[in-house]
mmCIF file of C-alpha atoms in Angstrom:
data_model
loop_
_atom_site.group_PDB
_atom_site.id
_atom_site.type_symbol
_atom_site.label_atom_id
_atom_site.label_comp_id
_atom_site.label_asym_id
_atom_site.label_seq_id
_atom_site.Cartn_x
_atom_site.Cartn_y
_atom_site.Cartn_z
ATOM 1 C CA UNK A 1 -24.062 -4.553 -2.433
ATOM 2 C CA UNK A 2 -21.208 -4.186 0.227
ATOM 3 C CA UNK A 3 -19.486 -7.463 0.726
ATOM 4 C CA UNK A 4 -17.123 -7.972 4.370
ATOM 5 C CA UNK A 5 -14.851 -11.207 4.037
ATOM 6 C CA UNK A 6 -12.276 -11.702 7.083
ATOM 7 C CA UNK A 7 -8.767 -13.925 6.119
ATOM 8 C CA UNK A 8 -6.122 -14.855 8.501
ATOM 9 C CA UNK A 9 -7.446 -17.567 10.134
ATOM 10 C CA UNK A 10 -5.819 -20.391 11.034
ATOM 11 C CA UNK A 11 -3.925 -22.859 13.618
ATOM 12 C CA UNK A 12 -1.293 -21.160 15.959
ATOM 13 C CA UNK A 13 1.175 -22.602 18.863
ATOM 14 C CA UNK A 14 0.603 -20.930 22.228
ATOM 15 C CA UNK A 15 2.966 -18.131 21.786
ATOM 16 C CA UNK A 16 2.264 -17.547 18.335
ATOM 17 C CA UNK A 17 1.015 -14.513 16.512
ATOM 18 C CA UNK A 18 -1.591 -13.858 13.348
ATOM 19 C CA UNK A 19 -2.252 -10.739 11.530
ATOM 20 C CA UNK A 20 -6.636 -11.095 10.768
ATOM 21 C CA UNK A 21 -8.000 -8.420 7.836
ATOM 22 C CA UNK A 22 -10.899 -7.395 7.407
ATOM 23 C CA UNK A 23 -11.827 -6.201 3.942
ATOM 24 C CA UNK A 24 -15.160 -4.219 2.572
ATOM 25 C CA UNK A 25 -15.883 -4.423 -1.112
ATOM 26 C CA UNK A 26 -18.612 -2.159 -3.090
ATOM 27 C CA UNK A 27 -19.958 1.081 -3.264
ATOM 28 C CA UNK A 28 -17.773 2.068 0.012
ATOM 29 C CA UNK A 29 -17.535 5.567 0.393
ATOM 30 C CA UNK A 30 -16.024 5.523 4.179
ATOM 31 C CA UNK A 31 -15.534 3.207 6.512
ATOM 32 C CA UNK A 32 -16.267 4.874 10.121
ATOM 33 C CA UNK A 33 -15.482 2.110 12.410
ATOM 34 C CA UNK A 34 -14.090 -1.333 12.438
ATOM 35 C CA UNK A 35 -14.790 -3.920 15.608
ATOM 36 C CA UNK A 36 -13.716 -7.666 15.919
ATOM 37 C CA UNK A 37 -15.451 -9.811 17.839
ATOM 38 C CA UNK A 38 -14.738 -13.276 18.748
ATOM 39 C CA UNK A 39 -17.173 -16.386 19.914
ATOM 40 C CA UNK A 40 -15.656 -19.567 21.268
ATOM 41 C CA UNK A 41 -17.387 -23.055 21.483
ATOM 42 C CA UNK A 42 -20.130 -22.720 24.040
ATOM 43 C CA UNK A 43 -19.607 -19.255 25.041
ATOM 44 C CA UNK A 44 -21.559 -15.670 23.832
ATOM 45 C CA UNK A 45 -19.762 -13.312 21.060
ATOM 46 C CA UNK A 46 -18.022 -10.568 23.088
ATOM 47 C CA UNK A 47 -16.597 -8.035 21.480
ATOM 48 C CA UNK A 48 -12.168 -7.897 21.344
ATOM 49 C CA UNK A 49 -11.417 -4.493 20.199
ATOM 50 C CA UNK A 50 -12.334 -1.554 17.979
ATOM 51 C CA UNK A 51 -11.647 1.632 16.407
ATOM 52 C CA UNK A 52 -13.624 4.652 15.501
ATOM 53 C CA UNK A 53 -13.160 7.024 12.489
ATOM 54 C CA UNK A 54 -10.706 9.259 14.743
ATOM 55 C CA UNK A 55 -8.652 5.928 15.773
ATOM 56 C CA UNK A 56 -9.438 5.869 19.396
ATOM 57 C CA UNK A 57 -9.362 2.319 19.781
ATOM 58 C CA UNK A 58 -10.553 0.048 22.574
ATOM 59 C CA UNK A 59 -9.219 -4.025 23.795
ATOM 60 C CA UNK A 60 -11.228 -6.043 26.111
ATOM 61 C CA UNK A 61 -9.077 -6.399 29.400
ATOM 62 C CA UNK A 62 -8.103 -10.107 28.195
ATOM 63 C CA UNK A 63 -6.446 -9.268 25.315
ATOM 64 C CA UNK A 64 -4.476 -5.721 25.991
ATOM 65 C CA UNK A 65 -1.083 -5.362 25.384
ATOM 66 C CA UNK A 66 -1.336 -8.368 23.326
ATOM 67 C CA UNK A 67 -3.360 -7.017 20.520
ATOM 68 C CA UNK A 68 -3.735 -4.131 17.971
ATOM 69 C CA UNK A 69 -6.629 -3.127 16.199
ATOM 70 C CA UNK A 70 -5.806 -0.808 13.230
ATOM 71 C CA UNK A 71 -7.223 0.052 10.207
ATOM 72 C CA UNK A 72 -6.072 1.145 6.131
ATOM 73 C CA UNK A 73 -9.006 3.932 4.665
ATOM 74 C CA UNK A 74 -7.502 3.552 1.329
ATOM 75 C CA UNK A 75 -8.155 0.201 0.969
ATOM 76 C CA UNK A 76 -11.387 -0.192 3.159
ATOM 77 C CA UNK A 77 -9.378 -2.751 5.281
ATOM 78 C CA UNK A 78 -9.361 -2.999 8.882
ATOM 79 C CA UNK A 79 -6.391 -5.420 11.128
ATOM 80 C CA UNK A 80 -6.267 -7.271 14.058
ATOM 81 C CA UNK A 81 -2.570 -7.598 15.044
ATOM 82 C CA UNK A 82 -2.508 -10.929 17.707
ATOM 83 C CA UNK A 83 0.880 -11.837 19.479
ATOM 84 C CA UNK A 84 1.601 -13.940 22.142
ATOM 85 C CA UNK A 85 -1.615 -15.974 21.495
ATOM 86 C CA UNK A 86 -2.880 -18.450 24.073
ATOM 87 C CA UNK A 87 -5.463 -21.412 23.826
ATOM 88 C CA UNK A 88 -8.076 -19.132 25.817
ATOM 89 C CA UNK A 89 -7.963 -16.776 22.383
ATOM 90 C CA UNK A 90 -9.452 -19.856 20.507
ATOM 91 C CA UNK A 91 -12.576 -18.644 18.499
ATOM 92 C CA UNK A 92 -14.335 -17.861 15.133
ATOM 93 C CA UNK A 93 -13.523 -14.071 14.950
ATOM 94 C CA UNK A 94 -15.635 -11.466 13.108
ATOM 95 C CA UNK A 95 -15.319 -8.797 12.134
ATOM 96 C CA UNK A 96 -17.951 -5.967 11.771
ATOM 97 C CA UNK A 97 -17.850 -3.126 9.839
ATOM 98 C CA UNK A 98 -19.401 0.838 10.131
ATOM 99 C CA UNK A 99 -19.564 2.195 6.360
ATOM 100 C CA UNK A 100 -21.228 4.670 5.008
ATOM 101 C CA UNK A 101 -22.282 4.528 1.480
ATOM 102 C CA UNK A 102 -25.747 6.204 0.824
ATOM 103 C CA UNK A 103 -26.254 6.006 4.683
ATOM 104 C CA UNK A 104 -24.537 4.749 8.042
ATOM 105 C CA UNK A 105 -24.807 0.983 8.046
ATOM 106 C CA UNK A 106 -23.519 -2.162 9.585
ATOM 107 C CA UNK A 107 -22.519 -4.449 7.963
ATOM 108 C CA UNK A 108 -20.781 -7.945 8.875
ATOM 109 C CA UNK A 109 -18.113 -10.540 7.554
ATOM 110 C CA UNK A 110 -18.765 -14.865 7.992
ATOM 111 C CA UNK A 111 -15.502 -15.349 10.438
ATOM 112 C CA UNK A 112 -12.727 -16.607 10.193
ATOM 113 C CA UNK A 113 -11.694 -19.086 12.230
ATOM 114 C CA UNK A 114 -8.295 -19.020 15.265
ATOM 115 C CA UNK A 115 -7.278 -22.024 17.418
ATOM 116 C CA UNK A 116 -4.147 -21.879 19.574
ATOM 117 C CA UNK A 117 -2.689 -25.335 20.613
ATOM 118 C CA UNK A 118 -1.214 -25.806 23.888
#
C-alpha cells in the first residue's frame, strides 16, 4: 500500500544546484531512515547519503560538503540538497525509504533522473 515517488529531476549547468524529495504515501506510521542512491550509465548503484531516525547522516566522500541529506517526519518526506553540481553527479537517483507501518520495511521510489552539462 505504501507508494515512494522521487521529483526534482532534471538538467543542470556544472555549477548548478537541485533540491530532490522524496515522498512516502499510505498507511505510514514512521519513517526511520531515508538513503539516496544514485546509478550512472554503465556503472553499479552506490549509495550518496543517508539519515537515520536520530539524523546522523552519512555522504559518500565524492559528494561531501556539496550535499545535504535531510528529512520532514510530518510530511513523510525526505531531501537531497545538491550544490555545486558537476557532470560526474550525472545519474538516475533513488531514493529508498525505512518505514514502519505494521512492521520495519523497505520500500523504494522509480528515480528520478539528474544530468549536469559541462
Amino acid at each position: 500500500q505504501v507508494q515512494v515517488v522521487e521529483s526534482g529531476g532534471g538538467l543542470v549547468q556544472a555549477g548548478g544546484s537541485l533540491r530532490l524529495s522524496c515522498a512516502a504515501s499510505g498507511s505510514t506510521s514512521t519513517m526511520r531512515a531515508i538513503a539516496w542512491y544514485r546509478q550512472a550509465p554503465g556503472k553499479q548503484r552506490e549509495l550518496v547519503a543517508r539519515i537515520n531516525n536520530d539524523g546522523n547522516t552519512d555522504y559518500r566522500d565524492s559528494v561531501k560538503g556539496r550535499f545535504t541529506i535531510s528529512r520532514d517526519n510530518a510530511k513523510n518526506t525526505g531531501y537531497l540538497q545538491m550544490n555545486s553540481l558537476k557532470s560526474e553527479d550525472t545519474a538516475v537517483y533513488y531514493c529508498n525509504l525505512i518505514l514502519l507501518t505494521a512492521y520495519v520495511g523497505s520500500y523504494w521510489g522509480p528515480g528520478t533522473q539528474v544530468t549536469v552539462s559541462s
